[in-house]
Amino acid sequence: MKHLGTVTLETPRLILRRFTLEDSETMFNNWASDDEVTRFLTWPTHTSVQTTREIISMWINEYTSEKCYQWCIELRQTHEAIGAISVVHLSEEISSADIGYCIGKAYWHQGITSEALTAIIAFLFNQVGVNRIEAKHDSNNPNSGKVMMRCGLKYEGTRLMADRNNSGICDVALYGLIARDYTPTI
């Protein structure tokens, strides 16, 4: 793999870029403070903008590593932070990247997450050179799986009672795609 870090990527509607401290309030307001958005996530709902600011500060520090892949999903039309997408686990041994994402409720069901994930998949396969991309979701959150399938990931199975999120212990549906089977979807 040739690590490049969190470089700016653009799609027709989005700018995928590094977070800045100026994103703290919009991140807090658009998704991090919303219990409905964080219901199936593994990090707790933020209770203050200060918490959000501390998380973003940590990410900013991590940007010094070329192995850090943490993007802000910015809506091109409004220049507003509306979500996040990142490599939550990177395995050098098998050249794989595990992707996680979330987006504000006001932006659900508009194809925005699929557009962001499609760009990240292309970047990771074509520029970083990963061999495998994977993602997972709580089986009670099938819309996340629809995003994964729309972006070319294949359902690989469900691990029963294998994870914990803000809803408790949950079954986890697993999806993956390997480089030799990758076909650009945009």
PDB file of C-alpha atoms in Angstrom:
ATOM      1  CA  MET A   1       0.000   0.000   0.000  1.00  0.00           C
ATOM      2  CA  LYS A   2       1.085   3.547  -0.710  1.00  0.00           C
ATOM      3  CA  HIS A   3      -0.371   5.645   2.110  1.00  0.00           C
ATOM      4  CA  LEU A   4      -1.413   9.156   1.178  1.00  0.00           C
ATOM      5  CA  GLY A   5      -3.459  10.201   4.219  1.00  0.00           C
ATOM      6  CA  THR A   6      -6.639  12.223   4.147  1.00  0.00           C
ATOM      7  CA  VAL A   7      -6.428  14.014   0.819  1.00  0.00           C
ATOM      8  CA  THR A   8      -9.271  16.141  -0.502  1.00  0.00           C
ATOM      9  CA  LEU A   9     -11.608  14.272  -2.850  1.00  0.00           C
ATOM     10  CA  GLU A  10     -14.451  15.812  -4.827  1.00  0.00           C
ATOM     11  CA  THR A  11     -17.673  14.389  -6.236  1.00  0.00           C
ATOM     12  CA  PRO A  12     -20.508  16.154  -8.034  1.00  0.00           C
ATOM     13  CA  ARG A  13     -22.226  17.155  -4.752  1.00  0.00           C
ATOM     14  CA  LEU A  14     -19.509  16.722  -2.137  1.00  0.00           C
ATOM     15  CA  ILE A  15     -16.081  17.777  -0.980  1.00  0.00           C
ATOM     16  CA  LEU A  16     -14.431  15.113   1.159  1.00  0.00           C
ATOM     17  CA  ARG A  17     -11.757  16.866   3.198  1.00  0.00           C
ATOM     18  CA  ARG A  18      -9.985  17.035   6.521  1.00  0.00           C
ATOM     19  CA  PHE A  19     -11.936  18.292   9.501  1.00  0.00           C
ATOM     20  CA  THR A  20     -11.083  21.691  10.977  1.00  0.00           C
ATOM     21  CA  LEU A  21     -12.059  23.144  14.348  1.00  0.00           C
ATOM     22  CA  GLU A  22     -14.496  25.398  12.458  1.00  0.00           C
ATOM     23  CA  ASP A  23     -16.572  22.240  11.782  1.00  0.00           C
ATOM     24  CA  SER A  24     -17.266  21.700  15.503  1.00  0.00           C
ATOM     25  CA  GLU A  25     -20.665  23.399  15.686  1.00  0.00           C
ATOM     26  CA  THR A  26     -22.017  21.986  12.429  1.00  0.00           C
ATOM     27  CA  MET A  27     -20.799  18.488  13.310  1.00  0.00           C
ATOM     28  CA  PHE A  28     -22.437  18.764  16.717  1.00  0.00           C
ATOM     29  CA  ASN A  29     -25.694  20.178  15.301  1.00  0.00           C
ATOM     30  CA  ASN A  30     -25.953  18.050  12.154  1.00  0.00           C
ATOM     31  CA  TRP A  31     -25.147  14.598  13.522  1.00  0.00           C
ATOM     32  CA  ALA A  32     -22.979  14.143  16.621  1.00  0.00           C
ATOM     33  CA  SER A  33     -25.673  15.309  19.088  1.00  0.00           C
ATOM     34  CA  ASP A  34     -28.530  13.363  17.449  1.00  0.00           C
ATOM     35  CA  ASP A  35     -29.458  10.142  19.262  1.00  0.00           C
ATOM     36  CA  GLU A  36     -31.211   8.876  16.143  1.00  0.00           C
ATOM     37  CA  VAL A  37     -28.034   9.258  14.065  1.00  0.00           C
ATOM     38  CA  THR A  38     -25.799   7.672  16.716  1.00  0.00           C
ATOM     39  CA  ARG A  39     -28.237   4.870  17.610  1.00  0.00           C
ATOM     40  CA  PHE A  40     -26.236   2.211  15.739  1.00  0.00           C
ATOM     41  CA  LEU A  41     -22.781   3.750  16.238  1.00  0.00           C
ATOM     42  CA  THR A  42     -20.088   2.722  18.717  1.00  0.00           C
ATOM     43  CA  TRP A  43     -19.304   6.211  20.021  1.00  0.00           C
ATOM     44  CA  PRO A  44     -21.619   8.056  22.413  1.00  0.00           C
ATOM     45  CA  THR A  45     -23.842  10.929  21.353  1.00  0.00           C
ATOM     46  CA  HIS A  46     -22.066  14.208  22.033  1.00  0.00           C
ATOM     47  CA  THR A  47     -23.592  16.277  24.830  1.00  0.00           C
ATOM     48  CA  SER A  48     -21.701  19.496  24.087  1.00  0.00           C
ATOM     49  CA  VAL A  49     -19.893  21.290  21.299  1.00  0.00           C
ATOM     50  CA  GLN A  50     -16.797  21.065  23.498  1.00  0.00           C
ATOM     51  CA  THR A  51     -16.871  17.253  23.194  1.00  0.00           C
ATOM     52  CA  THR A  52     -17.098  17.582  19.417  1.00  0.00           C
ATOM     53  CA  ARG A  53     -14.253  20.103  19.408  1.00  0.00           C
ATOM     54  CA  GLU A  54     -12.065  17.687  21.418  1.00  0.00           C
ATOM     55  CA  ILE A  55     -12.755  14.837  18.973  1.00  0.00           C
ATOM     56  CA  ILE A  56     -11.935  17.036  15.979  1.00  0.00           C
ATOM     57  CA  SER A  57      -8.746  18.215  17.719  1.00  0.00           C
ATOM     58  CA  MET A  58      -7.718  14.576  18.130  1.00  0.00           C
ATOM     59  CA  TRP A  59      -8.379  13.941  14.421  1.00  0.00           C
ATOM     60  CA  ILE A  60      -6.389  17.021  13.433  1.00  0.00           C
ATOM     61  CA  ASN A  61      -3.426  15.649  15.403  1.00  0.00           C
ATOM     62  CA  GLU A  62      -3.826  12.272  13.687  1.00  0.00           C
ATOM     63  CA  TYR A  63      -3.641  13.921  10.243  1.00  0.00           C
ATOM     64  CA  THR A  64       0.144  14.018  10.688  1.00  0.00           C
ATOM     65  CA  SER A  65       0.099  10.286   9.874  1.00  0.00           C
ATOM     66  CA  GLU A  66      -0.222   9.227   6.261  1.00  0.00           C
ATOM     67  CA  LYS A  67      -2.179   6.220   7.568  1.00  0.00           C
ATOM     68  CA  CYS A  68      -4.982   8.475   8.852  1.00  0.00           C
ATOM     69  CA  TYR A  69      -8.060   8.494   6.642  1.00  0.00           C
ATOM     70  CA  GLN A  70     -10.745  10.649   8.314  1.00  0.00           C
ATOM     71  CA  TRP A  71     -12.892  12.769   6.009  1.00  0.00           C
ATOM     72  CA  CYS A  72     -15.476  15.422   6.639  1.00  0.00           C
ATOM     73  CA  ILE A  73     -18.372  15.121   4.198  1.00  0.00           C
ATOM     74  CA  GLU A  74     -19.010  18.684   3.070  1.00  0.00           C
ATOM     75  CA  LEU A  75     -22.008  19.569   0.929  1.00  0.00           C
ATOM     76  CA  ARG A  76     -20.531  21.486  -2.007  1.00  0.00           C
ATOM     77  CA  GLN A  77     -23.594  23.725  -2.424  1.00  0.00           C
ATOM     78  CA  THR A  78     -23.602  25.057   1.164  1.00  0.00           C
ATOM     79  CA  HIS A  79     -20.005  24.321   2.303  1.00  0.00           C
ATOM     80  CA  GLU A  80     -21.509  22.748   5.424  1.00  0.00           C
ATOM     81  CA  ALA A  81     -20.167  19.682   7.253  1.00  0.00           C
ATOM     82  CA  ILE A  82     -22.953  17.083   7.048  1.00  0.00           C
ATOM     83  CA  GLY A  83     -21.207  13.829   7.963  1.00  0.00           C
ATOM     84  CA  ALA A  84     -18.028  11.827   8.338  1.00  0.00           C
ATOM     85  CA  ILE A  85     -16.448   8.852   6.605  1.00  0.00           C
ATOM     86  CA  SER A  86     -13.233   7.142   7.615  1.00  0.00           C
ATOM     87  CA  VAL A  87     -11.037   4.094   7.624  1.00  0.00           C
ATOM     88  CA  VAL A  88     -11.809   2.819  11.114  1.00  0.00           C
ATOM     89  CA  HIS A  89      -9.348  -0.052  10.884  1.00  0.00           C
ATOM     90  CA  LEU A  90      -6.402  -0.542   8.548  1.00  0.00           C
ATOM     91  CA  SER A  91      -4.634  -3.904   8.255  1.00  0.00           C
ATOM     92  CA  GLU A  92      -1.196  -3.759   6.700  1.00  0.00           C
ATOM     93  CA  GLU A  93      -0.886  -7.561   6.916  1.00  0.00           C
ATOM     94  CA  ILE A  94      -3.724  -8.218   4.490  1.00  0.00           C
ATOM     95  CA  SER A  95      -3.850  -4.779   2.846  1.00  0.00           C
ATOM     96  CA  SER A  96      -7.420  -4.059   3.911  1.00  0.00           C
ATOM     97  CA  ALA A  97      -9.420  -1.056   5.043  1.00  0.00           C
ATOM     98  CA  ASP A  98     -12.578  -1.147   7.163  1.00  0.00           C
ATOM     99  CA  ILE A  99     -14.809   1.847   6.407  1.00  0.00           C
ATOM    100  CA  GLY A 100     -17.248   3.569   8.744  1.00  0.00           C
ATOM    101  CA  TYR A 101     -19.549   6.503   8.076  1.00  0.00           C
ATOM    102  CA  CYS A 102     -22.395   8.591   9.429  1.00  0.00           C
ATOM    103  CA  ILE A 103     -24.393  11.487   8.098  1.00  0.00           C
ATOM    104  CA  GLY A 104     -26.897  13.952   9.512  1.00  0.00           C
ATOM    105  CA  LYS A 105     -30.544  12.840   9.470  1.00  0.00           C
ATOM    106  CA  ALA A 106     -31.547  15.752   7.209  1.00  0.00           C
ATOM    107  CA  TYR A 107     -29.359  14.187   4.505  1.00  0.00           C
ATOM    108  CA  TRP A 108     -30.561  10.581   4.726  1.00  0.00           C
ATOM    109  CA  HIS A 109     -32.046   8.829   1.656  1.00  0.00           C
ATOM    110  CA  GLN A 110     -30.510  11.239  -0.871  1.00  0.00           C
ATOM    111  CA  GLY A 111     -27.636   9.097  -2.106  1.00  0.00           C
ATOM    112  CA  ILE A 112     -25.074  11.312  -0.388  1.00  0.00           C
ATOM    113  CA  THR A 113     -23.482   8.577   1.716  1.00  0.00           C
ATOM    114  CA  SER A 114     -23.273   6.317  -1.349  1.00  0.00           C
ATOM    115  CA  GLU A 115     -21.615   9.117  -3.293  1.00  0.00           C
ATOM    116  CA  ALA A 116     -19.034   9.625  -0.530  1.00  0.00           C
ATOM    117  CA  LEU A 117     -18.373   5.891  -0.081  1.00  0.00           C
ATOM    118  CA  THR A 118     -17.975   5.392  -3.835  1.00  0.00           C
ATOM    119  CA  ALA A 119     -15.286   8.090  -3.923  1.00  0.00           C
ATOM    120  CA  ILE A 120     -13.472   6.600  -0.920  1.00  0.00           C
ATOM    121  CA  ILE A 121     -13.546   3.096  -2.441  1.00  0.00           C
ATOM    122  CA  ALA A 122     -12.078   4.386  -5.718  1.00  0.00           C
ATOM    123  CA  PHE A 123      -9.372   6.304  -3.835  1.00  0.00           C
ATOM    124  CA  LEU A 124      -8.402   3.354  -1.642  1.00  0.00           C
ATOM    125  CA  PHE A 125      -8.225   0.864  -4.522  1.00  0.00           C
ATOM    126  CA  ASN A 126      -6.739   3.112  -7.209  1.00  0.00           C
ATOM    127  CA  GLN A 127      -4.378   5.389  -5.262  1.00  0.00           C
ATOM    128  CA  VAL A 128      -3.604   3.715  -1.938  1.00  0.00           C
ATOM    129  CA  GLY A 129      -3.583   0.215  -3.389  1.00  0.00           C
ATOM    130  CA  VAL A 130      -5.583  -1.671  -0.786  1.00  0.00           C
ATOM    131  CA  ASN A 131      -6.561  -5.215  -1.708  1.00  0.00           C
ATOM    132  CA  ARG A 132      -9.763  -5.397   0.360  1.00  0.00           C
ATOM    133  CA  ILE A 133     -12.390  -2.940   1.535  1.00  0.00           C
ATOM    134  CA  GLU A 134     -14.895  -3.970   4.134  1.00  0.00           C
ATOM    135  CA  ALA A 135     -17.683  -2.438   6.164  1.00  0.00           C
ATOM    136  CA  LYS A 136     -20.204  -3.648   8.707  1.00  0.00           C
ATOM    137  CA  HIS A 137     -23.471  -2.551  10.228  1.00  0.00           C
ATOM    138  CA  ASP A 138     -25.886  -3.488  12.967  1.00  0.00           C
ATOM    139  CA  SER A 139     -28.379  -5.878  11.344  1.00  0.00           C
ATOM    140  CA  ASN A 140     -31.168  -3.633  12.689  1.00  0.00           C
ATOM    141  CA  ASN A 141     -29.886  -0.845  10.416  1.00  0.00           C
ATOM    142  CA  PRO A 142     -30.469  -2.294   6.920  1.00  0.00           C
ATOM    143  CA  ASN A 143     -30.213   1.095   5.195  1.00  0.00           C
ATOM    144  CA  SER A 144     -26.484   1.115   5.934  1.00  0.00           C
ATOM    145  CA  GLY A 145     -26.189  -2.243   4.167  1.00  0.00           C
ATOM    146  CA  LYS A 146     -28.050  -0.815   1.169  1.00  0.00           C
ATOM    147  CA  VAL A 147     -25.389   1.901   0.911  1.00  0.00           C
ATOM    148  CA  MET A 148     -22.649  -0.738   0.986  1.00  0.00           C
ATOM    149  CA  MET A 149     -24.295  -2.866  -1.707  1.00  0.00           C
ATOM    150  CA  ARG A 150     -25.012   0.175  -3.891  1.00  0.00           C
ATOM    151  CA  CYS A 151     -21.265   0.894  -3.786  1.00  0.00           C
ATOM    152  CA  GLY A 152     -20.293  -2.611  -4.892  1.00  0.00           C
ATOM    153  CA  LEU A 153     -19.593  -4.325  -1.571  1.00  0.00           C
ATOM    154  CA  LYS A 154     -20.957  -7.869  -1.287  1.00  0.00           C
ATOM    155  CA  TYR A 155     -22.759  -9.291   1.724  1.00  0.00           C
ATOM    156  CA  GLU A 156     -20.473 -11.876   3.355  1.00  0.00           C
ATOM    157  CA  GLY A 157     -22.494 -12.962   6.380  1.00  0.00           C
ATOM    158  CA  THR A 158     -23.759 -11.979   9.795  1.00  0.00           C
ATOM    159  CA  ARG A 159     -21.927 -12.486  13.070  1.00  0.00           C
ATOM    160  CA  LEU A 160     -24.438 -13.043  15.859  1.00  0.00           C
ATOM    161  CA  MET A 161     -24.150 -10.923  19.010  1.00  0.00           C
ATOM    162  CA  ALA A 162     -20.652  -9.891  17.871  1.00  0.00           C
ATOM    163  CA  ASP A 163     -20.509  -6.162  18.589  1.00  0.00           C
ATOM    164  CA  ARG A 164     -21.787  -3.447  20.898  1.00  0.00           C
ATOM    165  CA  ASN A 165     -23.138  -0.064  19.929  1.00  0.00           C
ATOM    166  CA  ASN A 166     -25.406   2.553  21.476  1.00  0.00           C
ATOM    167  CA  SER A 167     -28.347   0.131  21.148  1.00  0.00           C
ATOM    168  CA  GLY A 168     -26.532  -2.632  23.071  1.00  0.00           C
ATOM    169  CA  ILE A 169     -25.052  -5.949  21.966  1.00  0.00           C
ATOM    170  CA  CYS A 170     -25.950  -6.557  18.335  1.00  0.00           C
ATOM    171  CA  ASP A 171     -25.658  -8.834  15.328  1.00  0.00           C
ATOM    172  CA  VAL A 172     -23.254  -7.475  12.706  1.00  0.00           C
ATOM    173  CA  ALA A 173     -23.752  -7.806   8.950  1.00  0.00           C
ATOM    174  CA  LEU A 174     -20.421  -7.904   7.094  1.00  0.00           C
ATOM    175  CA  TYR A 175     -19.705  -6.678   3.557  1.00  0.00           C
ATOM    176  CA  GLY A 176     -16.528  -6.733   1.510  1.00  0.00           C
ATOM    177  CA  LEU A 177     -14.972  -6.099  -1.873  1.00  0.00           C
ATOM    178  CA  ILE A 178     -11.566  -7.136  -3.146  1.00  0.00           C
ATOM    179  CA  ALA A 179      -9.521  -5.261  -5.716  1.00  0.00           C
ATOM    180  CA  ARG A 180      -9.776  -7.920  -8.455  1.00  0.00           C
ATOM    181  CA  ASP A 181     -13.594  -7.690  -8.323  1.00  0.00           C
ATOM    182  CA  TYR A 182     -13.733  -3.887  -8.194  1.00  0.00           C
ATOM    183  CA  THR A 183     -15.600  -2.149 -10.979  1.00  0.00           C
ATOM    184  CA  PRO A 184     -16.024   1.630 -10.681  1.00  0.00           C
ATOM    185  CA  THR A 185     -19.676   2.556 -10.052  1.00  0.00           C
ATOM    186  CA  ILE A 186     -19.382   6.203 -11.083  1.00  0.00           C
TER     187      ILE A 186
END
